[in-house]
Short mmCIF file of C-alpha atoms and ligand atoms in Angstrom, two decimals:
data_model
loop_
_atom_site.label_atom_id
_atom_site.label_comp_id
_atom_site.label_asym_id
_atom_site.label_seq_id
_atom_site.Cartn_x
_atom_site.Cartn_y
_atom_site.Cartn_z
CA UNK N 1 -3.82 75.57 -32.38
CA UNK N 2 -5.10 72.52 -30.57
CA UNK N 3 -3.15 69.26 -30.80
CA UNK N 4 -5.24 66.48 -29.29
CA UNK N 5 -5.32 62.73 -29.73
CA UNK N 6 -8.30 60.38 -29.46
CA UNK N 7 -7.65 57.68 -26.85
CA UNK N 8 -10.97 55.79 -26.90
CA UNK N 9 -14.52 56.75 -27.89
CA UNK N 10 -15.17 60.13 -26.31
CA UNK N 11 -11.80 60.34 -24.52
CA UNK N 12 -9.07 62.72 -25.74
CA UNK N 13 -5.49 63.49 -24.74
CA UNK N 14 -5.18 67.23 -24.02
CA UNK N 15 -1.77 67.36 -22.25
CA UNK N 16 1.59 68.46 -23.60
CA UNK N 17 5.32 67.78 -23.94
CA UNK N 18 8.04 69.72 -22.15
CA UNK N 19 11.44 69.43 -23.84
CA UNK N 20 12.94 72.52 -22.16
CA UNK N 21 12.89 71.43 -18.53
CA UNK N 22 16.45 70.71 -17.33
CA UNK N 23 15.56 69.14 -13.97
CA UNK N 24 12.23 67.49 -13.12
CA UNK N 25 11.26 68.49 -9.55
CA UNK N 26 14.49 70.55 -9.59
CA UNK N 27 16.26 67.25 -8.98
CA UNK N 28 16.21 64.81 -11.91
CA UNK N 29 17.79 65.53 -15.31
CA UNK N 30 15.33 64.85 -18.12
CA UNK N 31 17.33 65.21 -21.34
CA UNK N 32 14.50 63.50 -23.22
CA UNK N 33 11.90 65.83 -21.67
CA UNK N 34 8.68 64.84 -19.95
CA UNK N 35 4.95 64.88 -20.65
CA UNK N 36 2.22 66.29 -18.46
CA UNK N 37 -0.84 64.23 -19.33
CA UNK N 38 -4.42 65.36 -19.08
CA UNK N 39 -7.48 63.71 -20.58
CA UNK N 40 -10.93 65.03 -21.47
CA UNK N 41 -14.07 62.87 -21.66
CA UNK N 42 -17.09 63.94 -23.70
CA UNK N 43 -20.10 62.19 -22.21
CA UNK N 44 -23.49 63.61 -21.20
CA UNK N 45 -21.24 65.62 -18.92
CA UNK N 46 -17.77 66.80 -19.93
CA UNK N 47 -15.02 65.68 -17.58
CA UNK N 48 -11.39 66.83 -17.47
CA UNK N 49 -8.90 64.57 -15.69
CA UNK N 50 -6.15 66.65 -14.04
CA UNK N 51 -4.45 69.76 -15.39
CA UNK N 52 -0.80 70.28 -16.41
CA UNK N 53 2.39 72.03 -15.39
CA UNK N 54 2.63 75.75 -16.15
CA UNK N 55 5.25 74.97 -18.82
CA UNK N 56 2.58 73.65 -21.22
CA UNK N 57 -0.51 75.46 -19.91
CA UNK N 58 -1.10 77.62 -23.02
CA UNK N 59 -1.36 74.61 -25.33
CA UNK N 60 -3.38 72.75 -22.68
CA UNK N 61 -6.04 75.50 -22.53
CA UNK N 62 -6.25 75.48 -26.34
CA UNK N 63 -6.59 71.68 -26.34
CA UNK N 64 -9.36 71.70 -23.74
CA UNK N 65 -11.31 74.42 -25.55
CA UNK N 66 -10.76 72.66 -28.88
CA UNK N 67 -12.11 69.30 -27.68
CA UNK N 68 -15.03 70.92 -25.83
CA UNK N 69 -16.01 72.63 -29.08
CA UNK N 70 -18.13 75.22 -27.29
CA UNK N 71 -19.58 72.86 -24.65
CA UNK N 72 -19.14 73.87 -21.01
CA UNK N 73 -16.70 71.98 -18.80
CA UNK N 74 -18.86 70.23 -16.20
CA UNK N 75 -16.29 68.40 -14.05
CA UNK N 76 -12.59 68.48 -13.27
CA UNK N 77 -11.25 65.36 -11.52
CA UNK N 78 -8.05 65.95 -9.54
CA UNK N 79 -6.10 62.76 -8.84
CA UNK N 80 -2.91 64.34 -7.46
CA UNK N 81 -2.07 67.82 -6.16
CA UNK N 82 1.62 67.99 -7.09
CA UNK N 83 1.96 71.16 -9.18
CA UNK N 84 3.16 69.34 -12.31
CA UNK N 85 -0.51 68.29 -12.53
CA UNK N 86 -2.43 70.96 -10.61
CA UNK N 87 -0.63 74.19 -11.56
CA UNK N 88 -3.16 75.07 -14.26
CA UNK N 89 -6.13 74.69 -11.89
CA UNK N 90 -6.73 78.44 -11.55
CA UNK N 91 -6.58 78.85 -15.32
CA UNK N 92 -9.27 76.19 -15.76
CA UNK N 93 -11.47 77.68 -13.04
CA UNK N 94 -11.18 81.18 -14.52
CA UNK N 95 -12.19 79.86 -17.95
CA UNK N 96 -14.94 77.50 -16.70
CA UNK N 97 -16.21 79.05 -13.42
CA UNK N 98 -19.16 76.64 -13.16
CA UNK N 99 -16.95 73.53 -13.21
CA UNK N 100 -17.43 71.09 -10.33
CA UNK N 101 -14.19 69.71 -8.95
CA UNK N 102 -14.02 66.05 -7.91
CA UNK N 103 -11.59 65.56 -5.03
CA UNK N 104 -11.07 63.45 -1.96
CA UNK N 105 -10.80 65.06 1.45
CA UNK N 106 -6.99 65.36 1.38
CA UNK N 107 -7.02 66.81 -2.14
CA UNK N 108 -9.65 69.34 -1.01
CA UNK N 109 -7.39 70.44 1.84
CA UNK N 110 -4.33 70.74 -0.40
CA UNK N 111 -6.36 72.67 -2.96
CA UNK N 112 -7.09 75.31 -0.33
CA UNK N 113 -3.45 75.35 0.74
CA UNK N 114 -2.10 75.78 -2.80
CA UNK N 115 -4.62 78.25 -4.25
CA UNK N 116 -6.06 81.55 -3.08
CA UNK N 117 -8.80 81.92 -5.71
CA UNK N 118 -12.44 81.31 -4.76
CA UNK N 119 -12.96 77.57 -5.13
CA UNK N 120 -15.76 76.23 -7.28
CA UNK N 121 -18.15 73.54 -5.96
CA UNK N 122 -16.22 70.53 -4.67
CA UNK N 123 -17.57 66.98 -5.01
CA UNK N 124 -15.75 64.97 -2.35
CA UNK N 125 -15.54 61.22 -2.99
CA UNK N 126 -14.61 58.35 -0.67
CA UNK N 127 -12.43 55.34 -1.51
CA UNK N 128 -14.44 52.95 -3.71
CA UNK N 129 -17.22 55.47 -4.39
CA UNK N 130 -18.63 55.79 -7.92
CA UNK N 131 -19.78 58.79 -9.95
CA UNK N 132 -21.70 58.61 -13.24
CA UNK N 133 -21.20 61.21 -15.98
CA UNK N 134 -23.68 59.75 -18.49
CA UNK N 135 -22.71 56.48 -20.17
CA UNK N 136 -19.46 56.36 -18.22
CA UNK N 137 -19.42 55.41 -14.57
CA UNK N 138 -16.22 56.00 -12.58
CA UNK N 139 -14.95 54.25 -9.45
CA UNK N 140 -12.39 56.11 -7.32
CA UNK N 141 -9.52 54.09 -5.90
CA UNK N 142 -7.32 55.79 -3.29
CA UNK N 143 -3.58 55.27 -3.76
CA UNK N 144 -1.90 56.98 -0.79
CA UNK N 145 1.86 57.63 -1.17
CA UNK N 146 1.88 56.74 -4.86
CA UNK N 147 3.30 59.36 -4.87
CA UNK N 148 1.77 61.74 -2.25
CA UNK N 149 -0.75 60.93 0.51
CA UNK N 150 -3.74 62.44 -1.29
CA UNK N 151 -3.32 60.50 -4.54
CA UNK N 152 -6.26 58.62 -5.99
CA UNK N 153 -6.86 56.80 -9.24
CA UNK N 154 -10.13 56.48 -11.08
CA UNK N 155 -11.48 53.62 -13.16
CA UNK N 156 -13.98 54.06 -15.98
CA UNK N 157 -16.09 50.95 -15.45
CA UNK N 158 -17.83 51.44 -18.80
CA UNK N 159 -14.72 51.65 -20.99
CA UNK N 160 -12.21 49.80 -18.77
CA UNK N 161 -9.87 52.81 -18.57
CA UNK N 162 -7.69 53.29 -15.50
CA UNK N 163 -6.48 56.83 -14.78
CA UNK N 164 -3.45 55.81 -12.77
CA UNK N 165 -2.01 59.16 -11.61
CA UNK N 166 1.82 59.02 -11.31
CA UNK N 167 1.84 55.19 -11.36
CA UNK N 168 2.98 53.65 -14.65
CA UNK N 169 4.40 57.00 -15.77
CA UNK N 170 7.84 57.67 -17.15
CA UNK N 171 10.24 60.47 -18.01
CA UNK N 172 10.60 61.17 -21.72
CA UNK N 173 8.57 63.39 -24.04
CA UNK N 174 6.45 61.81 -26.77
CA UNK N 175 6.96 62.31 -30.50
CA UNK N 176 3.51 62.08 -31.99
CA UNK N 177 2.64 58.58 -30.82
CA UNK N 178 0.75 58.56 -27.55
CA UNK N 179 0.39 54.78 -27.22
CA UNK N 180 3.06 52.52 -25.73
CA UNK N 181 2.41 49.97 -28.50
CA UNK N 182 3.36 52.57 -31.13
CA UNK N 183 6.90 52.98 -29.74
CA UNK N 184 9.63 50.52 -28.76
CA UNK N 185 8.94 51.09 -25.06
CA UNK N 186 11.57 48.66 -23.79
CA UNK N 187 14.32 50.25 -25.89
CA UNK N 188 13.22 53.89 -25.76
CA UNK N 189 11.52 54.27 -22.37
CA UNK N 190 12.31 51.45 -19.95
CA UNK N 191 15.49 53.04 -18.50
CA UNK N 192 13.62 56.32 -17.97
CA UNK N 193 10.58 54.47 -16.57
CA UNK N 194 12.78 52.64 -14.06
CA UNK N 195 14.57 55.88 -13.09
CA UNK N 196 11.21 57.64 -12.73
CA UNK N 197 9.78 54.82 -10.62
CA UNK N 198 12.65 54.45 -8.16
CA UNK N 199 13.33 58.15 -7.72
CA UNK N 200 9.69 59.27 -7.51
CA UNK N 201 7.84 56.42 -5.77
CA UNK N 202 10.56 53.84 -5.08
CA UNK N 203 10.46 54.50 -1.35
CA UNK N 204 6.82 53.39 -1.20
CA UNK N 205 6.97 49.78 -2.44
CA UNK N 206 4.46 48.56 0.14
CA UNK N 207 1.92 51.19 -0.92
CA UNK N 208 2.50 50.36 -4.61
CA UNK N 209 1.91 46.69 -3.82
CA UNK N 210 -1.37 47.63 -2.07
CA UNK N 211 -2.55 49.52 -5.15
CA UNK N 212 -1.53 46.68 -7.47
CA UNK N 213 -3.69 44.35 -5.38
CA UNK N 214 -6.65 46.77 -5.55
CA UNK N 215 -6.21 47.19 -9.34
CA UNK N 216 -5.83 43.44 -9.92
CA UNK N 217 -9.60 43.05 -9.53
CA UNK N 218 -10.40 45.64 -12.21
CA UNK N 219 -10.98 44.66 -15.88
CA UNK N 220 -8.45 47.19 -17.20
CA UNK N 221 -8.23 47.69 -20.98
CA UNK N 222 -6.47 51.05 -21.14
CA UNK N 223 -4.13 52.76 -18.67
CA UNK N 224 -3.80 56.55 -18.78
CA UNK N 225 -0.92 57.73 -16.54
CA UNK N 226 0.01 61.34 -15.79
CA UNK N 227 3.39 61.04 -17.57
CA UNK N 228 4.42 59.13 -20.68
CA UNK N 229 2.59 56.81 -23.03
CA UNK N 230 -0.92 55.37 -22.70
CA UNK N 231 -1.15 51.57 -22.45
CA UNK N 232 -3.77 49.64 -24.41
CA UNK N 233 -1.80 46.44 -25.27
CA UNK N 234 0.54 44.13 -23.36
CA UNK N 235 0.10 46.08 -20.13
CA UNK N 236 0.87 42.87 -18.20
CA UNK N 237 4.55 43.24 -19.21
CA UNK N 238 4.77 46.67 -17.57
CA UNK N 239 2.65 45.59 -14.61
CA UNK N 240 5.15 42.78 -14.00
CA UNK N 241 7.99 45.34 -13.87
CA UNK N 242 6.05 47.31 -11.24
CA UNK N 243 5.48 44.13 -9.27
CA UNK N 244 9.23 43.32 -9.27
CA UNK N 245 10.26 46.90 -8.54
CA UNK N 246 7.80 47.40 -5.69
CA UNK N 247 8.86 44.13 -4.05
CA UNK N 248 12.47 45.40 -4.13
CA UNK N 249 13.51 42.33 -6.10
CA UNK N 250 16.39 42.60 -8.60
CA UNK N 251 15.12 43.02 -12.13
CA UNK N 252 18.26 41.40 -13.60
CA UNK N 253 21.05 39.11 -12.51
CA UNK N 254 24.07 41.32 -12.96
CA UNK N 255 26.80 43.20 -11.13
CA UNK N 256 26.79 46.99 -10.77
CA UNK N 257 30.12 48.36 -9.58
CA UNK N 258 29.80 51.87 -8.16
CA UNK N 259 33.15 53.54 -7.58
CA UNK N 260 34.27 56.95 -6.39
CA UNK N 261 37.78 57.90 -7.38
CA UNK N 262 39.99 60.96 -6.90
CA UNK N 263 43.16 60.22 -8.85
CA UNK N 264 42.07 57.03 -10.63
CA UNK N 265 43.43 54.33 -8.30
CA UNK N 266 40.03 53.20 -6.98
CA UNK N 267 38.79 53.26 -10.58
CA UNK N 268 41.72 51.00 -11.46
CA UNK N 269 40.62 48.55 -8.74
CA UNK N 270 37.03 48.63 -10.03
CA UNK N 271 38.17 48.00 -13.62
CA UNK N 272 40.36 45.06 -12.54
CA UNK N 273 37.36 43.61 -10.69
CA UNK N 274 35.14 44.10 -13.76
CA UNK N 275 37.60 42.31 -16.04
CA UNK N 276 38.01 39.47 -13.55
CA UNK N 277 34.22 39.09 -13.31
CA UNK N 278 34.04 38.75 -17.10
CA UNK N 279 36.87 36.17 -17.05
CA UNK N 280 34.81 34.24 -14.53
CA UNK N 281 31.79 34.21 -16.81
CA UNK N 282 29.87 37.17 -15.33
CA UNK N 283 29.34 39.42 -18.33
CA UNK N 284 26.36 41.51 -17.23
CA UNK N 285 28.59 44.01 -15.42
CA UNK N 286 28.18 47.79 -15.29
CA UNK N 287 30.70 50.26 -13.83
CA UNK N 288 29.68 53.74 -12.70
CA UNK N 289 31.73 56.67 -11.41
CA UNK N 290 29.59 58.13 -8.63
CA UNK N 291 30.96 61.63 -9.24
CA UNK N 292 30.10 61.70 -12.93
CA UNK N 293 26.82 59.78 -13.27
CA UNK N 294 23.76 61.52 -11.80
CA UNK N 295 22.57 59.93 -8.58
CA UNK N 296 19.10 59.33 -10.06
CA UNK N 297 20.71 57.00 -12.62
CA UNK N 298 22.90 55.34 -9.96
CA UNK N 299 19.82 54.72 -7.82
CA UNK N 300 17.86 53.10 -10.65
CA UNK N 301 20.82 50.90 -11.62
CA UNK N 302 21.35 49.84 -8.00
CA UNK N 303 17.75 48.66 -7.88
CA UNK N 304 18.09 46.97 -11.27
CA UNK N 305 20.89 44.52 -10.50
CA UNK N 306 21.28 41.60 -8.10
CA UNK N 307 24.91 42.12 -7.05
CA UNK N 308 26.41 45.45 -6.07
CA UNK N 309 30.00 46.50 -5.40
CA UNK N 310 30.76 49.77 -3.60
CA UNK N 311 34.28 51.15 -3.96
CA UNK N 312 35.42 54.39 -2.36
CA UNK N 313 38.52 56.26 -1.24
CA UNK N 314 38.73 57.42 2.35
CA UNK N 315 38.25 61.19 2.50
CA UNK N 316 38.31 63.41 5.59
CA UNK N 317 38.42 60.18 7.56
CA UNK N 318 35.08 59.19 5.98
CA UNK N 319 33.54 58.06 2.70
CA UNK N 320 34.22 60.15 -0.43
CA UNK N 321 31.45 62.72 -0.83
CA UNK N 322 29.79 61.48 -4.05
CA UNK N 323 29.66 57.92 -2.68
CA UNK N 324 28.35 59.15 0.66
CA UNK N 325 25.56 61.05 -1.13
CA UNK N 326 24.71 57.97 -3.20
CA UNK N 327 24.52 55.80 -0.06
CA UNK N 328 22.22 58.33 1.62
CA UNK N 329 19.94 58.26 -1.45
CA UNK N 330 19.82 54.45 -1.29
CA UNK N 331 18.87 54.67 2.39
CA UNK N 332 16.21 57.32 1.68
CA UNK N 333 14.65 55.12 -1.00
CA UNK N 334 14.33 52.04 1.18
CA UNK N 335 17.04 50.08 -0.68
CA UNK N 336 17.12 46.42 0.31
CA UNK N 337 17.61 42.75 -0.60
CA UNK N 338 20.89 42.77 -2.48
CA UNK N 339 24.22 40.91 -2.44
CA UNK N 340 26.91 43.52 -1.74
CA UNK N 341 30.72 43.71 -1.72
CA UNK N 342 33.16 46.45 -0.77
CA UNK N 343 36.47 47.93 -1.93
CA UNK N 344 38.15 50.74 0.00
CA UNK N 345 41.16 52.91 -0.65
CA UNK N 346 43.23 54.96 1.81
CA UNK N 347 46.70 56.39 1.75
CA UNK N 348 47.29 56.42 5.52
CA UNK N 349 44.14 55.32 7.43
CA UNK N 350 41.60 53.41 5.27
CA UNK N 351 38.12 53.83 6.76
CA UNK N 352 35.74 53.88 3.81
CA UNK N 353 35.13 50.11 3.71
CA UNK N 354 34.12 49.91 7.35
CA UNK N 355 31.90 52.98 7.07
CA UNK N 356 30.21 51.87 3.82
CA UNK N 357 29.64 48.39 5.29
CA UNK N 358 27.98 49.89 8.38
CA UNK N 359 25.60 51.98 6.28
CA UNK N 360 24.69 49.27 3.77
CA UNK N 361 24.40 46.27 6.05
CA UNK N 362 22.06 48.28 8.29
CA UNK N 363 19.52 48.14 5.44
CA UNK N 364 17.00 45.31 5.21
CA UNK N 365 18.00 42.03 3.54
CA UNK N 366 21.60 42.93 2.67
CA UNK N 367 24.09 40.07 2.33
CA UNK N 368 27.84 40.62 2.01
CA UNK N 369 29.59 38.49 -0.58
CA UNK N 370 33.35 37.86 -0.53
CA UNK N 371 36.16 39.45 1.37
CA UNK N 372 36.38 43.23 1.20
CA UNK N 373 39.51 44.55 -0.52
CA UNK N 374 41.72 47.35 0.78
CA UNK N 375 43.87 49.40 -1.60
CA UNK N 376 46.71 51.37 -0.06
CA UNK N 377 47.04 54.35 -2.43
CA UNK N 378 47.45 52.32 -5.64
CA UNK N 379 46.84 48.73 -6.70
CA UNK N 380 49.89 46.46 -6.29
CA UNK N 381 50.16 42.82 -7.37
CA UNK N 382 48.94 41.43 -4.02
CA UNK N 383 45.87 43.70 -4.09
CA UNK N 384 45.26 42.73 -7.73
CA UNK N 385 45.16 39.10 -6.57
CA UNK N 386 42.69 40.07 -3.84
CA UNK N 387 40.45 41.77 -6.41
CA UNK N 388 40.56 38.66 -8.62
CA UNK N 389 39.70 36.60 -5.52
CA UNK N 390 36.72 38.86 -4.79
CA UNK N 391 35.56 38.51 -8.41
CA UNK N 392 35.67 34.70 -8.06
CA UNK N 393 33.61 34.86 -4.85
CA UNK N 394 31.02 37.10 -6.52
CA UNK N 395 30.93 34.82 -9.59
CA UNK N 396 30.39 31.74 -7.38
CA UNK N 397 27.54 33.49 -5.59
CA UNK N 398 26.13 34.64 -8.93
CA UNK N 399 25.86 31.05 -10.17
CA UNK N 400 23.96 29.79 -7.12
FE1 FEO K 501 3.88 63.77 -11.61
FE2 FEO K 501 3.86 63.31 -8.19
O1 FEO K 501 3.65 64.26 -9.79
#
């Protein structure tokens, strides 16, 4: 049976929730699930915005048919070709063979690459072009690399609704309420939204900034992303987060200590540092074991905080594997503009500090704070004093 929600006059939510998926994109744990959003407009023409992942396609087809109520589907707008949004394309075409599909040139090419079925009529739009479906006139705004090169958004100039593709989405399934103002977004979704942003589009801050500038001129009342809640109130709060995130600025003043540890001695050093930071008045401190917290969480937390400490044992004459993987993820996501400090451990030839420093300081805008600390196997009193000294140097920098 259909389960649809009215968004605005004539616009309905026809997507679905997936609470069974263990890993989004086979990479990111989503214990709270994820939504695949699709919207259907009833105007003089009927217009479907995107499809959904196969996981929820049965309920999606029922929702579309239910909202159409026997009317034909006139148009399908595709904003993004990633299969979590396009996988049900063939199912829509087989049910509504006369549908016209609105694409841009790159989406048209990808459509042919992904699908082997005969394609219906394509309506290819250019950046800034408008299409009218009756009372509602839509402007198409290209958003390359947010998250793939073909991505575009569309703006309903009549209703003030922005269909924002992956932008402003989040992990997390919905529980009845579709609107961000009906849930405590900051408490329930912000951590997932940050993790989604940095892991999915975090590499493309410049492109996100370009889209934010394009969207700034639009009188937006409602934002309909492809994942997570719809925004119709206080969108400026979320927009400000995107502005901070895409400029690679810290969202919070705080210290994230990322440690790898084999037998607990590097953990001991990290805990001593954490306690010394608190004694020096720095209380927004978070410690993470890089082997036991998923790298997608580590990445989001690294982008969240202003001051970062990396602590790793030396392993095979290099950096311990979970820390090395984390550092490569930071590099891949264009990590930059942070105050960083280092702790290394080694039982006969400590190398990890030097190697971590080389990788991190090669990134843009990195600034080392304090004197790096070396642990020889386990923390002794002199090394404890060094850790307390490093905490004082970080605290002094923190207060600047
Ligand atoms: Fe939600 Fe880039 O797909």
